[in-house]
Short mmCIF file of C-alpha atoms in Angstrom, two decimals:
data_model
loop_
_atom_site.label_atom_id
_atom_site.label_comp_id
_atom_site.label_asym_id
_atom_site.label_seq_id
_atom_site.Cartn_x
_atom_site.Cartn_y
_atom_site.Cartn_z
CA MET L 118 95.61 104.91 108.00
CA ALA L 119 99.17 106.14 108.23
CA MET L 120 99.13 108.31 111.32
CA ARG L 121 102.49 107.94 112.99
CA SER L 122 102.63 111.36 114.67
CA PRO L 123 100.96 111.39 118.09
CA LEU L 124 97.82 113.47 118.37
CA SER L 125 98.32 114.37 122.01
CA HIS L 126 97.99 118.05 121.21
CA ALA L 127 94.62 117.37 119.65
CA VAL L 128 93.15 114.68 121.80
CA LYS L 129 94.91 114.99 125.14
CA ARG L 130 91.60 115.54 126.89
CA ALA L 131 89.79 112.76 125.11
CA THR L 132 89.26 109.49 126.89
CA TRP L 133 88.83 106.14 125.13
CA LYS L 134 85.42 105.32 126.49
CA SER L 135 84.30 101.82 126.01
CA PRO L 136 80.75 101.00 125.84
CA ALA L 137 79.54 97.24 127.68
CA THR L 138 76.51 95.21 127.30
CA PRO L 139 73.53 93.33 128.46
CA VAL L 140 73.34 89.92 126.88
CA LEU L 141 71.91 89.82 123.38
CA SER L 142 68.23 89.02 123.45
CA PRO L 143 67.04 86.08 121.35
CA CYS L 144 67.71 86.26 117.62
CA THR L 145 64.90 88.10 116.79
CA GLN L 146 74.14 106.62 91.12
CA ARG L 147 76.09 104.30 90.11
CA TRP L 148 79.57 105.55 90.90
CA LYS L 149 82.07 106.59 88.32
CA ARG L 150 84.72 108.85 89.75
CA GLY L 151 88.42 108.66 90.35
CA ASN L 152 89.62 105.13 89.73
CA ALA L 153 86.20 103.53 90.21
CA THR L 154 84.76 101.09 87.71
CA VAL L 155 81.40 101.45 86.01
CA ALA L 156 78.52 99.59 87.64
CA PRO L 157 76.74 96.93 85.57
CA PRO L 158 73.12 97.49 84.48
CA PRO L 159 70.32 97.04 87.02
CA VAL L 160 68.83 93.66 87.76
CA THR L 161 65.18 93.16 88.56
CA GLN L 162 63.31 90.66 90.64
CA SER L 163 62.06 88.96 87.49
CA SER L 164 65.59 87.92 86.51
CA ALA L 165 66.37 84.24 86.03
CA GLY L 166 67.42 82.12 88.98
CA SER L 167 65.17 80.41 91.49
CA LYS L 168 66.52 82.52 94.37
CA GLY L 169 68.14 85.39 92.46
CA PRO L 170 69.04 88.07 91.80
CA THR L 171 71.40 88.50 94.73
CA ALA L 172 73.19 91.68 95.74
CA MET L 173 76.71 91.03 97.05
CA VAL L 174 77.80 94.03 99.12
CA PHE L 175 81.49 94.36 99.97
CA MET L 176 81.94 96.36 103.17
CA ASN L 177 85.19 98.05 104.13
CA MET L 178 86.65 101.20 105.66
CA GLY L 179 87.34 102.76 102.28
CA GLY L 180 89.68 105.58 101.43
CA PRO L 181 89.68 108.87 99.52
CA SER L 182 90.07 108.35 95.77
CA THR L 183 91.49 111.87 95.42
CA THR L 184 93.25 114.30 97.74
CA ASP L 185 90.17 116.52 97.68
CA GLU L 186 88.23 113.76 99.47
CA VAL L 187 90.72 113.44 102.33
CA HIS L 188 89.02 115.87 104.72
CA GLY L 189 85.60 114.26 104.37
CA PHE L 190 87.14 110.84 104.87
CA LEU L 191 88.98 111.91 108.03
CA ASN L 192 85.93 113.71 109.37
CA ASN L 193 83.82 110.56 108.99
CA LEU L 194 86.56 108.41 110.49
CA PHE L 195 87.27 110.47 113.60
CA SER L 196 83.56 110.97 114.20
CA ASP L 197 82.98 107.22 114.49
CA ALA L 198 82.98 106.23 118.15
CA ASP L 199 82.99 102.54 117.18
CA LEU L 200 86.44 102.95 115.64
CA ILE L 201 88.07 105.72 117.69
CA PRO L 202 86.12 106.39 120.89
CA LEU L 203 86.68 109.97 122.03
CA GLY L 204 84.05 110.23 124.73
CA ARG L 205 81.14 112.63 125.02
CA LEU L 206 82.87 115.30 122.93
CA GLN L 207 83.35 113.00 119.93
CA ASN L 208 81.31 115.25 117.62
CA TYR L 209 83.57 118.20 118.45
CA ILE L 210 86.96 116.55 118.87
CA GLY L 211 86.59 114.32 115.80
CA PRO L 212 86.08 117.14 113.27
CA TYR L 213 88.84 119.16 114.99
CA ILE L 214 91.36 116.33 114.56
CA ALA L 215 90.23 115.86 110.96
CA ARG L 216 90.89 119.50 110.13
CA ARG L 217 94.31 119.40 111.78
CA ARG L 218 95.31 116.17 110.04
CA THR L 219 94.02 116.92 106.54
CA PRO L 220 97.06 118.77 105.07
CA LYS L 221 99.53 116.12 106.24
CA ILE L 222 97.37 113.19 105.11
CA GLN L 223 96.76 114.85 101.74
CA LYS L 224 100.53 114.91 101.20
CA GLN L 225 100.73 111.23 102.06
CA TYR L 226 98.04 110.34 99.54
CA ALA L 227 99.78 112.51 96.95
CA GLU L 228 102.89 110.39 97.43
CA ILE L 229 101.03 107.16 96.64
CA GLY L 230 99.46 108.38 93.42
CA GLY L 231 96.93 110.99 94.55
CA GLY L 232 94.43 108.73 96.30
CA SER L 233 93.70 105.31 97.72
CA PRO L 234 93.34 102.36 95.32
CA ILE L 235 91.01 100.54 97.74
CA ARG L 236 87.87 101.44 95.77
CA LYS L 237 89.35 100.18 92.53
CA TRP L 238 90.39 96.90 94.11
CA SER L 239 87.14 96.44 96.05
CA GLU L 240 85.02 96.92 92.95
CA TYR L 241 87.27 94.60 90.96
CA GLN L 242 87.23 91.87 93.60
CA ALA L 243 83.46 92.07 94.01
CA ALA L 244 82.84 91.96 90.26
CA GLU L 245 85.19 89.04 89.68
CA MET L 246 83.70 87.12 92.60
CA CYS L 247 80.19 87.61 91.20
CA LYS L 248 81.28 86.24 87.83
CA ILE L 249 82.43 83.05 89.56
CA LEU L 250 79.25 82.85 91.64
CA ASP L 251 77.09 83.08 88.54
CA GLN L 252 78.73 79.84 87.40
CA THR L 253 79.01 78.00 90.72
CA SER L 254 75.73 79.09 92.29
CA PRO L 255 73.20 79.44 89.46
CA GLU L 256 70.37 79.03 91.99
CA THR L 257 71.15 82.50 93.42
CA ALA L 258 72.19 84.14 90.13
CA PRO L 259 72.52 86.73 88.81
CA HIS L 260 74.86 88.20 91.42
CA LYS L 261 75.30 91.96 91.36
CA PRO L 262 78.38 93.53 92.99
CA TYR L 263 78.17 96.56 95.28
CA VAL L 264 80.68 98.32 97.51
CA ALA L 265 79.77 100.11 100.75
CA PHE L 266 82.53 102.07 102.46
CA ARG L 267 82.22 103.34 106.00
CA TYR L 268 84.14 106.59 105.60
CA ALA L 269 84.53 107.31 101.86
CA ASN L 270 82.51 107.12 98.66
CA PRO L 271 80.57 105.02 97.94
CA LEU L 272 79.15 105.38 101.44
CA THR L 273 76.65 102.92 102.89
CA GLU L 274 73.78 105.33 102.27
CA GLN L 275 74.74 105.65 98.59
CA MET L 276 74.98 101.89 98.23
CA TYR L 277 71.56 101.36 99.79
CA GLN L 278 69.95 103.96 97.55
CA GLN L 279 71.49 102.20 94.57
CA LEU L 280 70.07 98.87 95.73
CA LEU L 281 66.59 100.40 95.80
CA ALA L 282 67.10 102.02 92.39
CA ASP L 283 68.18 98.66 90.97
CA GLY L 284 64.97 96.95 92.04
CA PHE L 285 65.87 95.47 95.40
CA GLY L 286 63.54 96.09 98.36
CA GLY L 287 61.02 98.90 98.48
CA GLY L 288 58.19 96.36 98.26
CA LYS L 289 59.93 94.22 95.60
CA GLY L 290 61.85 91.92 97.92
CA GLY L 291 65.20 90.44 96.97
CA ARG L 292 68.27 89.07 98.70
CA ALA L 293 71.43 90.93 99.73
CA VAL L 294 74.57 89.72 101.46
CA ALA L 295 76.75 92.07 103.51
CA PHE L 296 80.21 90.59 102.96
CA THR L 297 82.80 92.16 105.24
CA GLN L 298 86.22 92.61 103.71
CA TYR L 299 87.79 92.59 107.15
CA PRO L 300 88.63 88.87 107.46
CA GLN L 301 88.89 89.20 111.25
CA TYR L 302 85.88 90.61 113.10
CA SER L 303 86.10 93.71 115.27
CA CYS L 304 83.32 95.87 116.64
CA SER L 305 85.40 98.82 115.41
CA THR L 306 85.42 97.69 111.78
CA THR L 307 82.86 95.10 110.70
CA GLY L 308 80.66 95.99 113.68
CA SER L 309 80.70 99.67 112.77
CA SER L 310 79.89 98.92 109.12
CA LEU L 311 76.97 96.71 110.11
CA ASN L 312 75.66 99.33 112.52
CA GLU L 313 75.74 101.84 109.66
CA LEU L 314 74.02 99.42 107.29
CA TRP L 315 71.29 98.76 109.85
CA LYS L 316 70.80 102.50 110.34
CA TRP L 317 70.24 103.12 106.64
CA ARG L 318 68.05 100.04 106.38
CA GLN L 319 65.77 101.55 109.01
CA ARG L 320 65.75 104.95 107.34
CA LEU L 321 65.30 103.86 103.73
CA GLU L 322 62.95 100.90 104.08
CA GLY L 323 60.86 102.22 106.94
CA LYS L 324 58.84 99.79 109.00
CA ARG L 325 59.74 96.98 106.64
CA ALA L 326 63.20 97.07 108.20
CA GLY L 327 61.82 95.71 111.45
CA GLY L 328 59.69 93.09 109.75
CA GLU L 329 56.52 94.89 110.91
CA VAL L 330 55.02 95.48 107.48
CA ASP L 331 55.33 93.26 104.41
CA ALA L 332 58.61 91.59 105.29
CA GLU L 333 58.55 89.80 101.94
CA GLY L 334 58.74 93.13 100.15
CA SER L 335 61.89 94.34 101.88
CA ILE L 336 65.44 93.23 101.25
CA LYS L 337 66.35 90.01 103.01
CA TRP L 338 69.78 90.59 104.51
CA SER L 339 72.41 88.15 105.65
CA VAL L 340 75.97 88.72 106.78
CA ILE L 341 79.34 87.11 106.17
CA ASP L 342 80.87 88.60 109.28
CA ARG L 343 84.28 86.87 109.55
CA TRP L 344 86.52 84.39 107.75
CA PRO L 345 89.95 84.51 109.43
CA THR L 346 91.08 80.97 108.64
CA HIS L 347 89.43 80.26 105.31
CA SER L 348 91.67 78.16 103.08
CA GLY L 349 91.54 80.64 100.18
CA LEU L 350 92.72 83.50 102.35
CA VAL L 351 95.44 81.37 103.96
CA GLU L 352 96.69 79.98 100.65
CA ALA L 353 96.85 83.42 99.01
CA PHE L 354 98.92 84.82 101.87
CA ALA L 355 101.15 81.75 102.01
CA GLN L 356 101.94 81.83 98.29
CA ASN L 357 102.74 85.54 98.44
CA ILE L 358 105.10 84.90 101.35
CA GLU L 359 106.79 82.02 99.52
CA LYS L 360 107.24 84.24 96.47
CA THR L 361 108.92 86.94 98.57
CA LEU L 362 111.14 84.40 100.34
CA GLN L 363 112.56 83.44 96.95
CA GLU L 364 114.08 86.93 96.73
CA TYR L 365 116.56 86.02 99.48
CA PRO L 366 119.72 83.95 98.83
CA PRO L 367 119.22 80.31 99.86
CA GLU L 368 121.76 80.60 102.67
CA ARG L 369 119.71 83.42 104.29
CA ARG L 370 116.21 82.20 103.57
CA ASP L 371 115.69 79.97 106.62
CA ASP L 372 116.54 82.80 109.01
CA VAL L 373 114.09 85.35 107.62
CA VAL L 374 111.69 86.71 110.26
CA LEU L 375 108.05 87.04 109.24
CA LEU L 376 106.31 90.10 110.68
CA TYR L 377 102.53 89.86 110.35
CA SER L 378 101.25 93.43 110.62
CA ALA L 379 97.62 94.26 111.42
CA HIS L 380 95.79 97.49 112.22
CA SER L 381 95.92 98.11 115.96
CA LEU L 382 93.04 98.87 118.34
CA PRO L 383 92.76 101.07 121.45
CA MET L 384 93.23 98.93 124.55
CA THR L 385 89.86 100.09 125.85
CA VAL L 386 88.27 98.32 122.87
CA VAL L 387 90.39 95.21 123.43
CA ASN L 388 89.64 95.15 127.15
CA ARG L 389 85.87 95.26 126.68
CA GLY L 390 86.18 91.89 124.94
CA ASP L 391 86.63 92.61 121.22
CA PRO L 392 87.52 89.33 119.41
CA TYR L 393 89.82 90.95 116.83
CA PRO L 394 93.23 90.15 118.39
CA GLN L 395 92.39 86.45 118.71
CA GLU L 396 91.02 86.24 115.18
CA VAL L 397 94.09 87.94 113.69
CA ALA L 398 96.27 85.52 115.65
CA ALA L 399 94.20 82.65 114.21
CA THR L 400 94.98 83.83 110.67
CA VAL L 401 98.67 84.08 111.51
CA HIS L 402 98.69 80.57 112.97
CA ALA L 403 96.87 79.12 109.95
CA VAL L 404 99.33 80.73 107.51
CA ASN L 405 102.30 79.51 109.53
CA GLN L 406 100.88 76.00 109.55
CA ARG L 407 100.49 76.16 105.77
CA LEU L 408 104.17 77.22 105.57
CA GLY L 409 105.18 74.24 107.67
CA MET L 410 105.99 76.26 110.80
CA LYS L 411 109.47 76.77 109.32
CA TYR L 412 110.02 80.46 110.00
CA LYS L 413 110.43 82.73 113.00
CA TYR L 414 107.60 85.22 113.25
CA ARG L 415 105.86 87.89 115.27
CA LEU L 416 102.39 89.44 115.14
CA VAL L 417 102.74 93.23 115.28
CA TRP L 418 100.36 96.16 115.12
CA GLN L 419 100.32 99.39 113.12
CA SER L 420 98.41 102.66 112.62
CA GLN L 421 98.06 103.74 116.25
CA VAL L 422 96.55 107.20 116.73
CA GLY L 423 96.74 109.45 119.78
CA PRO L 424 98.26 109.26 123.26
CA GLN L 425 96.16 106.50 124.79
CA PRO L 426 97.38 102.87 125.01
CA TRP L 427 96.91 100.78 121.86
CA LEU L 428 97.51 97.12 121.18
CA GLY L 429 101.23 96.44 120.58
CA ALA L 430 104.02 95.78 119.85
CA GLN L 431 104.11 98.45 117.18
CA THR L 432 105.30 97.43 113.72
CA SER L 433 107.73 100.33 113.42
CA ASP L 434 109.30 99.72 116.84
CA THR L 435 109.61 96.00 116.17
CA VAL L 436 111.47 96.54 112.91
CA LYS L 437 113.91 98.98 114.51
CA ASN L 438 114.50 96.80 117.55
CA LEU L 439 115.01 93.59 115.58
CA MET L 440 117.47 95.29 113.25
CA LYS L 441 119.44 96.53 116.26
CA LYS L 442 119.65 92.89 117.37
CA GLY L 443 121.04 91.83 114.01
CA ASN L 444 117.83 90.54 112.39
CA THR L 445 117.97 92.41 109.11
CA ASP L 446 116.05 89.96 106.92
CA LEU L 447 112.42 90.77 107.65
CA ILE L 448 109.24 90.26 105.62
CA LEU L 449 106.22 92.45 106.39
CA ILE L 450 102.86 90.78 105.76
CA PRO L 451 99.70 92.99 105.94
CA ILE L 452 97.68 90.13 107.42
CA ALA L 453 94.43 92.03 108.12
CA PHE L 454 94.20 93.88 104.81
CA THR L 455 92.73 92.54 101.56
CA SER L 456 94.12 95.17 99.18
CA ASP L 457 96.59 98.01 98.95
CA HIS L 458 95.79 101.36 100.53
CA ILE L 459 97.62 103.99 102.58
CA GLU L 460 98.50 101.53 105.38
CA THR L 461 100.51 99.42 102.95
CA LEU L 462 101.69 101.86 100.30
CA TYR L 463 102.67 104.68 102.65
CA GLU L 464 102.90 103.43 106.22
CA LEU L 465 104.66 100.12 105.54
CA ASP L 466 106.52 100.93 102.31
CA LYS L 467 107.60 104.50 102.95
CA GLU L 468 107.66 104.85 106.74
CA VAL L 469 108.59 101.41 108.04
CA ILE L 470 110.77 100.16 105.18
CA GLY L 471 111.94 103.51 103.83
CA GLU L 472 112.57 105.31 107.14
CA ASP L 473 112.73 102.83 110.03
CA ALA L 474 114.71 100.23 108.07
CA GLU L 475 116.50 102.94 106.05
CA GLY L 476 115.73 101.06 102.86
CA HIS L 477 117.73 98.00 103.93
CA GLU L 478 117.61 95.42 101.14
CA GLY L 479 116.73 92.64 103.59
CA VAL L 480 113.47 94.28 104.70
CA LYS L 481 110.65 93.57 102.26
CA ARG L 482 106.85 93.53 102.07
CA VAL L 483 104.77 90.81 100.45
CA GLU L 484 102.45 91.77 97.63
CA SER L 485 98.94 92.65 98.77
CA LEU L 486 96.05 90.36 97.84
CA ASN L 487 94.50 92.83 95.36
CA GLY L 488 93.56 90.86 92.23
CA ASN L 489 95.01 87.55 93.41
CA PRO L 490 92.91 84.84 91.69
CA ILE L 491 93.32 82.38 94.57
CA PHE L 492 91.98 85.00 96.96
CA ILE L 493 89.05 85.90 94.70
CA GLN L 494 88.17 82.23 94.25
CA GLY L 495 88.25 81.95 98.04
CA LEU L 496 85.79 84.84 98.31
CA ALA L 497 83.48 83.08 95.89
CA ASP L 498 83.71 79.84 97.88
CA ILE L 499 82.88 81.67 101.10
CA ALA L 500 79.93 83.43 99.45
CA LYS L 501 78.53 80.25 97.88
CA ALA L 502 78.66 78.34 101.15
CA HIS L 503 76.92 81.22 102.90
CA LEU L 504 74.21 81.60 100.26
CA HIS L 505 73.38 77.89 100.41
CA SER L 506 73.44 77.69 104.22
CA GLY L 507 70.23 79.60 104.88
CA VAL L 508 71.96 81.21 107.89
CA ALA L 509 71.77 84.98 108.37
CA CYS L 510 75.00 85.37 110.35
CA SER L 511 77.48 83.39 112.40
CA LYS L 512 76.66 82.33 115.95
CA GLN L 513 79.67 84.30 117.09
CA MET L 514 78.24 87.55 115.74
CA THR L 515 75.25 87.32 118.06
CA LEU L 516 77.51 87.37 121.13
CA ARG L 517 78.14 90.91 122.32
CA CYS L 518 81.41 92.00 123.86
CA PRO L 519 81.19 91.54 127.65
CA GLY L 520 81.93 95.22 128.18
CA CYS L 521 79.66 96.69 125.48
CA VAL L 522 76.76 98.98 126.38
CA SER L 523 75.94 100.24 122.89
CA GLU L 524 72.22 100.09 122.14
CA ARG L 525 72.99 100.58 118.46
CA CYS L 526 75.17 97.47 118.51
CA LEU L 527 72.40 95.54 120.26
CA GLY L 528 69.77 96.63 117.73
CA SER L 529 72.01 95.84 114.76
CA LYS L 530 72.86 92.36 116.00
CA GLU L 531 69.23 91.56 116.78
CA PHE L 532 68.13 92.71 113.35
CA PHE L 533 70.64 90.67 111.36
CA ALA L 534 70.20 87.60 113.56
CA GLY L 535 66.43 87.97 113.15
CA GLN L 536 66.76 87.66 109.37
CA ASN L 537 67.16 83.91 109.90
CA GLN L 538 63.38 83.53 109.88
CA LEU L 539 63.27 84.88 106.31
CA LEU L 540 65.96 82.61 104.88
CA GLU L 541 66.01 78.95 103.98
CA PRO L 542 68.90 76.67 102.97
CA LEU L 543 69.29 75.61 99.36
CA ALA L 544 69.56 72.01 98.30
CA ALA L 545 73.16 70.81 98.03
#
């Protein structure tokens, strides 16, 4: 989210409290509003396919589709201690910050068309991926696309209710995959979304959620929890960079500086052992390797909020400082984002390029992944490999941050890891 102005007046008394952890125990509706697409008809457990139907759930932060949804979005966001830890007064400070920020953020969304396009792109990407999966993985077909946002409609609760209405779970069984659209794992993003999914699983499927009663009748969940160096992701970014490089005269092209910009994290989250910085760096390295290691680059961080230390260097400061040093040919690459939203359309385009770089013609941003067919094919490849693996989640997901003490995180990880006993690999 584009939140350049410090919030010291609103959060000066808040402390970034980090939770830290005992070791993980053994692995034990339809929406049609704003720019959303119409959901396909329900599937039932009698549909064709030896292992289908399969629900493919895209998880992301989300964004308000209209300016009227901004306050609710901000209230949900600032109330989430996984994302922005504000200490014991989170439930009071979060809503207070949301109220204070709403008018300004509404104006920002108005400037990018009246709302975030992230729902439109998420629904499109999920639907297109499922079309490919129906062809490449007929054993798990039909594949039905869903979107679950953490802070905006369709919320995780709404998605889960729709799953039940469409014939998944509730005694009928069925398979669902929680597919994070954060390529690089963080407890603040993917972790928070999975915690929310686990919460609604417990509430809406009762004891079945813990495998205590009729496990076969509940939804069998698995998780695609990270994919920072997948070839489809890397190739899509690399081709977009190469396309933007062609906009520079040949004599300037080799000296362009690539600035890979990712959403920052509070240092308290980083210091408790969150893997996000390393996984973002892995994506950057993989893209640079694909480009032949030919260009100067830096990994920079955006969207800091509040007075406490966040992971840096900041994108805006880096652009200003490099330009002062004479580096005026810069390409911004939103390396941790899979579609356009306020962080790209407002923060990078209007604030960083428009204000910090004063609209200099040498400072550009690569196109976001959005409907990129290489990217969508990559998503389908990731999903197919996961569906055929019989694995509920990655080994890495079962390892808690060394400094985490969240019982909700522990319960969520144990639940998803425990789904392994309900899954089996498919024949190659």
